[in-house]
Amino acid sequence: MKVLKFGGTSVGTAANIKKVKEIVLQQEEDTIVVVSALGGVTDLILSAARIASTGTGDFHPLLAEIKNRHKQAIDELFNGSGAMVYIAEELMDELEQILTGITLVGELTAKTLDRIAGVGERISSHLVAQFIPGAVRKDSAGLIQTDSNFGKARVDFNITNQKIREEFAEYSGITVMPGFIAKNAKGEFTTLGRGGSDYTAAILAAALKVDSLEIWTDVDGFMTADPHVISKAYTIPELTYSEAMELSHFGAKVIYPPTILPVYQKGIPIRIKNTFNPENEGTLILSNAHTPRERPIKGISSISGISLVTLQGIGMVGVTGISMRLFTALASISVNVILISQASSENSISVAIDEHAVEGAESAIRAEFEKEIETGQVSKIDIERELSIVAIVGENMKHTTGIAGKLFSTIGKNGINIIAIAQGASELNISWVVKTSELRKTLNVVHESFFLSENVELNVFLMGVGTVGSSLLQQLQKQQQKLLDEKHLKMKLTGVANSRKMVFLRDGIEMSSFKEKLEKSEKKSSLKGFVDEMKDMNIYNSVFVDCTASDEVSNFYKEILSANISVVTANKVAASSSYENYIGLKNMAKQKGVKFLFETNVGAGLPIINTLNDLVNSGDRILKIEAVLSGTLNFIFNTISEEIPLSKTIKMAKEQGYSEPDPRMDLNGVDVARKILILARESGYPLEMEDITIERFVPDEFFDGSLDDFWKNIAQLDDGFEEKRLKLEEENKKWRFVAQYENGKAKIGLQEVDSRHPFYDLEGSNNLVMYTTERYNEFPMLIKGYGAGASVTAAGVFADLIKVSNI
């Protein structure tokens, strides 16, 4: 024999009752079916009763709605005829008479409320029993006997169990019974309180020692987290009774914990199933549930609408009875304490309660500790509102070290502030309090951290979709599936902006259609607006990608990092700004546990900065840096010849996209100076821009005036350069524009190198960096390759994104 309980949603409509019939008729053993009222009927009855109790309100519109709901079900199930019509009318007449009586006396007692509260269950049980062929209805109210504590009656299990066993001693087949209702020794209706229909089913299951109790609802069972918040949440196959109770206590609204106590005591398994997805196995609750060793956390649950009340004072230290008095004061006004957190110094104790109980709780506490407040023993009673409690639950946590460390480290790195913490000695759960505004982010972070999600998600916010930004998105799109399949990394474009518009989408923007999304967006592009929106979305694992060359954008890095959002940038401005700003950004990233990466600031996609970091972090000391860091200038000096003078090579560099639109930006050496400055700083030297000596090969006067003036005058240098070039050629030497750092000094300028020098054979627009260190002293480390261009720069940004993901 088994017991099946169907909730209000499961029997909410005639169509749903048909589904219940299918499920019940598929059972291969004797079955007891416990049903709740039709969906929403009980709430309508209670509302009608409250209106009637005013003595002046008209309950008839609500009564008409109750009748209509039952009529619709009867019409569809029985074509509006048969015995069910008379049963429903009789019970509706009874309800109307009682509501009329309430109106006349203008009072609603708990006893009267219990008399009518179960009318919905009484009607629905008749409906289901008559609709299922061969089913018999039995009255649970006549079998379950309680005391007279109306509203939440206590069951007399000795009498109840005896009645149930006698009733079902010789029975076989299908029985349908109403949930929620019972009677006292006088035969007066009582109710079993919250979750009463579950309780009815559990009482029957325990009394008859059935094989299992199945609770059919509108979800697939207990989920690893709230699926409305975390799309990747999935059904938990098995839970222990304790795990199920803990998850339910902290907000998983699948069962009401006290109601399953009877079956828990008898060791009867509970199966949670979905009426609308019966093929799903659901969740099995039993004494010893199977838990994979690699997943000690079974699920995450949360409760919103919480306030934290803190009693604090140095005078509380060492004083016995403080906690007892606090809880007694709260109990006296029926305030339930959901979570307790106390400092080991005993100078404060915090309790989490429902936000609606705050005013009464504060008054009760102030009254209880009036003398201590007057004398200063209690210095303050602090109230924090708009909070939520989050809990992770799992029996195996007690056998696994490092759970708490991993939990709080992950939460902290994502910028979530924990207000209070509680953990029992059983280690069955760890609970903590956060602001409700950070609840979604908290749930996502924890769900992913404990491998309840197979994939790591990285939320990318991209500023700038020019050549580098567009190339980056093309590369991300091309590699997206491979990263997901092989690395379990999901790259998601969550926000993107160009100079005119911006668009955001929490679930991700298709990278192939970002241009269309931007065009259709009604949001005008604004740097502050972009940063504010990114912060307001408050998404875990977020990274801001700067593919601009804007000073203004870099000014927002500190604000972004302080919001626990990583920064990946191809923009050199921040890393080459004042040392104070540079080191401040580095420290901010370290403090917040996020990344500030700018590999492409030097050498585009070449691993120049990353290699330097590895050397320094492993204890090596950088003695000297020599580098050719301008692809533009290297192209010019590799191209200049007897046929192609200096002025023409500069034009060719512009035409082929090597130089800036204004080539003077490359010729003035500032870009190279910024790069050697960044390398010196990453080597551990606090260098400023003004410390770098720039030796220009183009006289200063050529940088004055307009760009047109420059093009008119630059040919004046051709003859002089050709004369010098011929001399170099005779000596078998070449020009290289070299940046150098040594002994605290940096300089950049044109150098002559012979064929033995590593710079001699540097072709095209390639870059080359030589690190002379304590370890690489006699033979310096060389890094050489293509150091300019949108695709390689985008590849370097891509590599930094992979570093942010920590895969």
Tab-separated table of N, CA and C in Angstrom, residues 544-604:
chain	number	residue	atom	x	y	z
A	544	PHE	N	34.936	43.640	-17.192
A	544	PHE	CA	34.828	44.789	-18.074
A	544	PHE	C	36.001	44.759	-19.042
A	545	VAL	N	35.718	44.809	-20.342
A	545	VAL	CA	36.762	44.761	-21.371
A	545	VAL	C	36.802	46.099	-22.084
A	546	ASP	N	37.962	46.747	-22.036
A	546	ASP	CA	38.144	48.056	-22.669
A	546	ASP	C	38.952	47.900	-23.945
A	547	CYS	N	38.271	48.047	-25.067
A	547	CYS	CA	38.956	47.995	-26.371
A	547	CYS	C	38.958	49.376	-27.011
A	548	THR	N	39.062	50.406	-26.179
A	548	THR	CA	39.175	51.779	-26.674
A	548	THR	C	40.590	52.268	-26.387
A	549	ALA	N	40.854	53.523	-26.760
A	549	ALA	CA	42.116	54.173	-26.400
A	549	ALA	C	41.798	55.431	-25.601
A	550	SER	N	40.656	55.402	-24.908
A	550	SER	CA	40.116	56.590	-24.260
A	550	SER	C	40.658	56.813	-22.852
A	551	ASP	N	41.100	58.045	-22.586
A	551	ASP	CA	41.493	58.425	-21.228
A	551	ASP	C	40.288	58.355	-20.302
A	552	GLU	N	39.132	58.791	-20.808
A	552	GLU	CA	37.919	58.854	-19.988
A	552	GLU	C	37.511	57.470	-19.502
A	553	VAL	N	37.599	56.475	-20.369
A	553	VAL	CA	37.226	55.112	-19.980
A	553	VAL	C	38.130	54.617	-18.854
A	554	SER	N	39.430	54.859	-19.007
A	554	SER	CA	40.379	54.369	-17.993
A	554	SER	C	40.155	55.014	-16.637
A	555	ASN	N	39.560	56.198	-16.617
A	555	ASN	CA	39.287	56.866	-15.340
A	555	ASN	C	38.239	56.136	-14.510
A	556	PHE	N	37.501	55.220	-15.126
A	556	PHE	CA	36.462	54.478	-14.413
A	556	PHE	C	36.956	53.140	-13.869
A	557	TYR	N	38.205	52.779	-14.152
A	557	TYR	CA	38.692	51.460	-13.736
A	557	TYR	C	38.587	51.254	-12.222
A	558	LYS	N	38.938	52.267	-11.456
A	558	LYS	CA	38.921	52.121	-10.000
A	558	LYS	C	37.513	51.828	-9.500
A	559	GLU	N	36.542	52.554	-10.033
A	559	GLU	CA	35.151	52.333	-9.639
A	559	GLU	C	34.694	50.927	-10.020
A	560	ILE	N	35.109	50.474	-11.196
A	560	ILE	CA	34.714	49.146	-11.668
A	560	ILE	C	35.338	48.060	-10.805
A	561	LEU	N	36.634	48.182	-10.527
A	561	LEU	CA	37.316	47.189	-9.693
A	561	LEU	C	36.753	47.162	-8.277
A	562	SER	N	36.412	48.337	-7.755
A	562	SER	CA	35.867	48.404	-6.391
A	562	SER	C	34.504	47.736	-6.300
A	563	ALA	N	33.838	47.559	-7.459
A	563	ALA	CA	32.553	46.851	-7.504
A	563	ALA	C	32.764	45.354	-7.735
A	564	ASN	N	34.000	44.887	-7.541
A	564	ASN	CA	34.362	43.470	-7.710
A	564	ASN	C	34.136	42.966	-9.128
A	565	ILE	N	34.421	43.836	-10.074
A	565	ILE	CA	34.355	43.466	-11.487
A	565	ILE	C	35.771	43.523	-12.052
A	566	SER	N	36.229	42.443	-12.644
A	566	SER	CA	37.571	42.413	-13.228
A	566	SER	C	37.656	43.349	-14.424
A	567	VAL	N	38.872	43.793	-14.714
A	567	VAL	CA	39.111	44.667	-15.857
A	567	VAL	C	40.180	44.033	-16.748
A	568	VAL	N	39.846	43.887	-18.029
A	568	VAL	CA	40.812	43.470	-19.053
A	568	VAL	C	40.861	44.596	-20.069
A	569	THR	N	42.047	45.121	-20.327
A	569	THR	CA	42.121	46.303	-21.178
A	569	THR	C	43.243	46.233	-22.205
A	570	ALA	N	42.934	46.709	-23.408
A	570	ALA	CA	43.939	46.911	-24.449
A	570	ALA	C	44.371	48.371	-24.464
A	571	ASN	N	43.821	49.145	-23.552
A	571	ASN	CA	44.064	50.586	-23.454
A	571	ASN	C	45.257	50.836	-22.523
A	572	LYS	N	46.303	51.484	-23.036
A	572	LYS	CA	47.531	51.680	-22.258
A	572	LYS	C	47.469	52.833	-21.258
A	573	VAL	N	46.420	53.623	-21.301
A	573	VAL	CA	46.397	54.872	-20.526
A	573	VAL	C	46.558	54.630	-19.032
A	574	ALA	N	45.792	53.697	-18.474
A	574	ALA	CA	45.798	53.499	-17.020
A	574	ALA	C	47.149	52.981	-16.522
A	575	ALA	N	47.681	51.951	-17.179
A	575	ALA	CA	48.930	51.339	-16.716
A	575	ALA	C	50.124	52.267	-16.895
A	576	SER	N	49.998	53.286	-17.788
A	576	SER	CA	51.101	54.225	-18.003
A	576	SER	C	50.786	55.612	-17.430
A	577	SER	N	49.733	55.701	-16.620
A	577	SER	CA	49.415	56.976	-15.955
A	577	SER	C	50.365	57.159	-14.780
A	578	SER	N	50.029	58.004	-13.832
A	578	SER	CA	50.910	58.197	-12.679
A	578	SER	C	51.104	56.876	-11.952
A	579	TYR	N	52.272	56.725	-11.336
A	579	TYR	CA	52.549	55.479	-10.613
A	579	TYR	C	51.534	55.270	-9.496
A	580	GLU	N	51.111	56.343	-8.874
A	580	GLU	CA	50.132	56.259	-7.789
A	580	GLU	C	48.823	55.639	-8.286
A	581	ASN	N	48.375	56.072	-9.470
A	581	ASN	CA	47.144	55.518	-10.027
A	581	ASN	C	47.335	54.067	-10.449
A	582	TYR	N	48.475	53.793	-11.088
A	582	TYR	CA	48.786	52.430	-11.533
A	582	TYR	C	48.789	51.457	-10.364
A	583	ILE	N	49.553	51.776	-9.337
A	583	ILE	CA	49.667	50.850	-8.201
A	583	ILE	C	48.369	50.792	-7.410
A	584	GLY	N	47.613	51.896	-7.425
A	584	GLY	CA	46.315	51.906	-6.762
A	584	GLY	C	45.342	50.931	-7.409
A	585	LEU	N	45.354	50.881	-8.733
A	585	LEU	CA	44.485	49.943	-9.450
A	585	LEU	C	44.913	48.497	-9.191
A	586	LYS	N	46.219	48.266	-9.184
A	586	LYS	CA	46.718	46.917	-8.904
A	586	LYS	C	46.310	46.467	-7.496
A	587	ASN	N	46.461	47.367	-6.538
A	587	ASN	CA	46.114	47.036	-5.153
A	587	ASN	C	44.613	46.839	-4.973
A	588	MET	N	43.821	47.672	-5.680
A	588	MET	CA	42.372	47.545	-5.587
A	588	MET	C	41.927	46.174	-6.096
A	589	ALA	N	42.491	45.747	-7.218
A	589	ALA	CA	42.152	44.439	-7.771
A	589	ALA	C	42.528	43.324	-6.788
A	590	LYS	N	43.699	43.453	-6.182
A	590	LYS	CA	44.148	42.442	-5.219
A	590	LYS	C	43.248	42.420	-3.995
A	591	GLN	N	42.894	43.599	-3.510
A	591	GLN	CA	42.040	43.716	-2.330
A	591	GLN	C	40.660	43.107	-2.580
A	592	LYS	N	40.129	43.311	-3.775
A	592	LYS	CA	38.785	42.834	-4.086
A	592	LYS	C	38.767	41.395	-4.631
A	593	GLY	N	39.941	40.825	-4.841
A	593	GLY	CA	39.996	39.451	-5.331
A	593	GLY	C	39.586	39.307	-6.784
A	594	VAL	N	39.821	40.371	-7.571
A	594	VAL	CA	39.494	40.327	-9.002
A	594	VAL	C	40.767	40.553	-9.811
A	595	LYS	N	40.649	40.597	-11.128
A	595	LYS	CA	41.822	40.722	-11.991
A	595	LYS	C	41.850	42.086	-12.684
A	596	PHE	N	43.077	42.638	-12.797
A	596	PHE	CA	43.330	43.827	-13.609
A	596	PHE	C	44.430	43.430	-14.581
A	597	LEU	N	44.061	43.105	-15.809
A	597	LEU	CA	44.990	42.535	-16.788
A	597	LEU	C	45.100	43.420	-18.015
A	598	PHE	N	46.343	43.572	-18.501
A	598	PHE	CA	46.590	44.468	-19.646
A	598	PHE	C	47.744	43.933	-20.495
A	599	GLU	N	47.736	42.623	-20.731
A	599	GLU	CA	48.804	41.985	-21.501
A	599	GLU	C	49.033	42.658	-22.850
A	600	THR	N	47.964	43.088	-23.511
A	600	THR	CA	48.091	43.638	-24.859
A	600	THR	C	48.620	45.069	-24.878
A	601	ASN	N	48.858	45.662	-23.698
A	601	ASN	CA	49.424	47.012	-23.662
A	601	ASN	C	50.821	47.056	-24.263
A	602	VAL	N	51.520	45.922	-24.226
A	602	VAL	CA	52.867	45.825	-24.791
A	602	VAL	C	52.936	44.581	-25.667
A	603	GLY	N	53.182	44.769	-26.950
A	603	GLY	CA	53.381	43.622	-27.838
A	603	GLY	C	52.124	42.910	-28.273
A	604	ALA	N	50.967	43.573	-28.179
A	604	ALA	CA	49.693	42.982	-28.632
A	604	ALA	C	49.495	41.613	-27.993
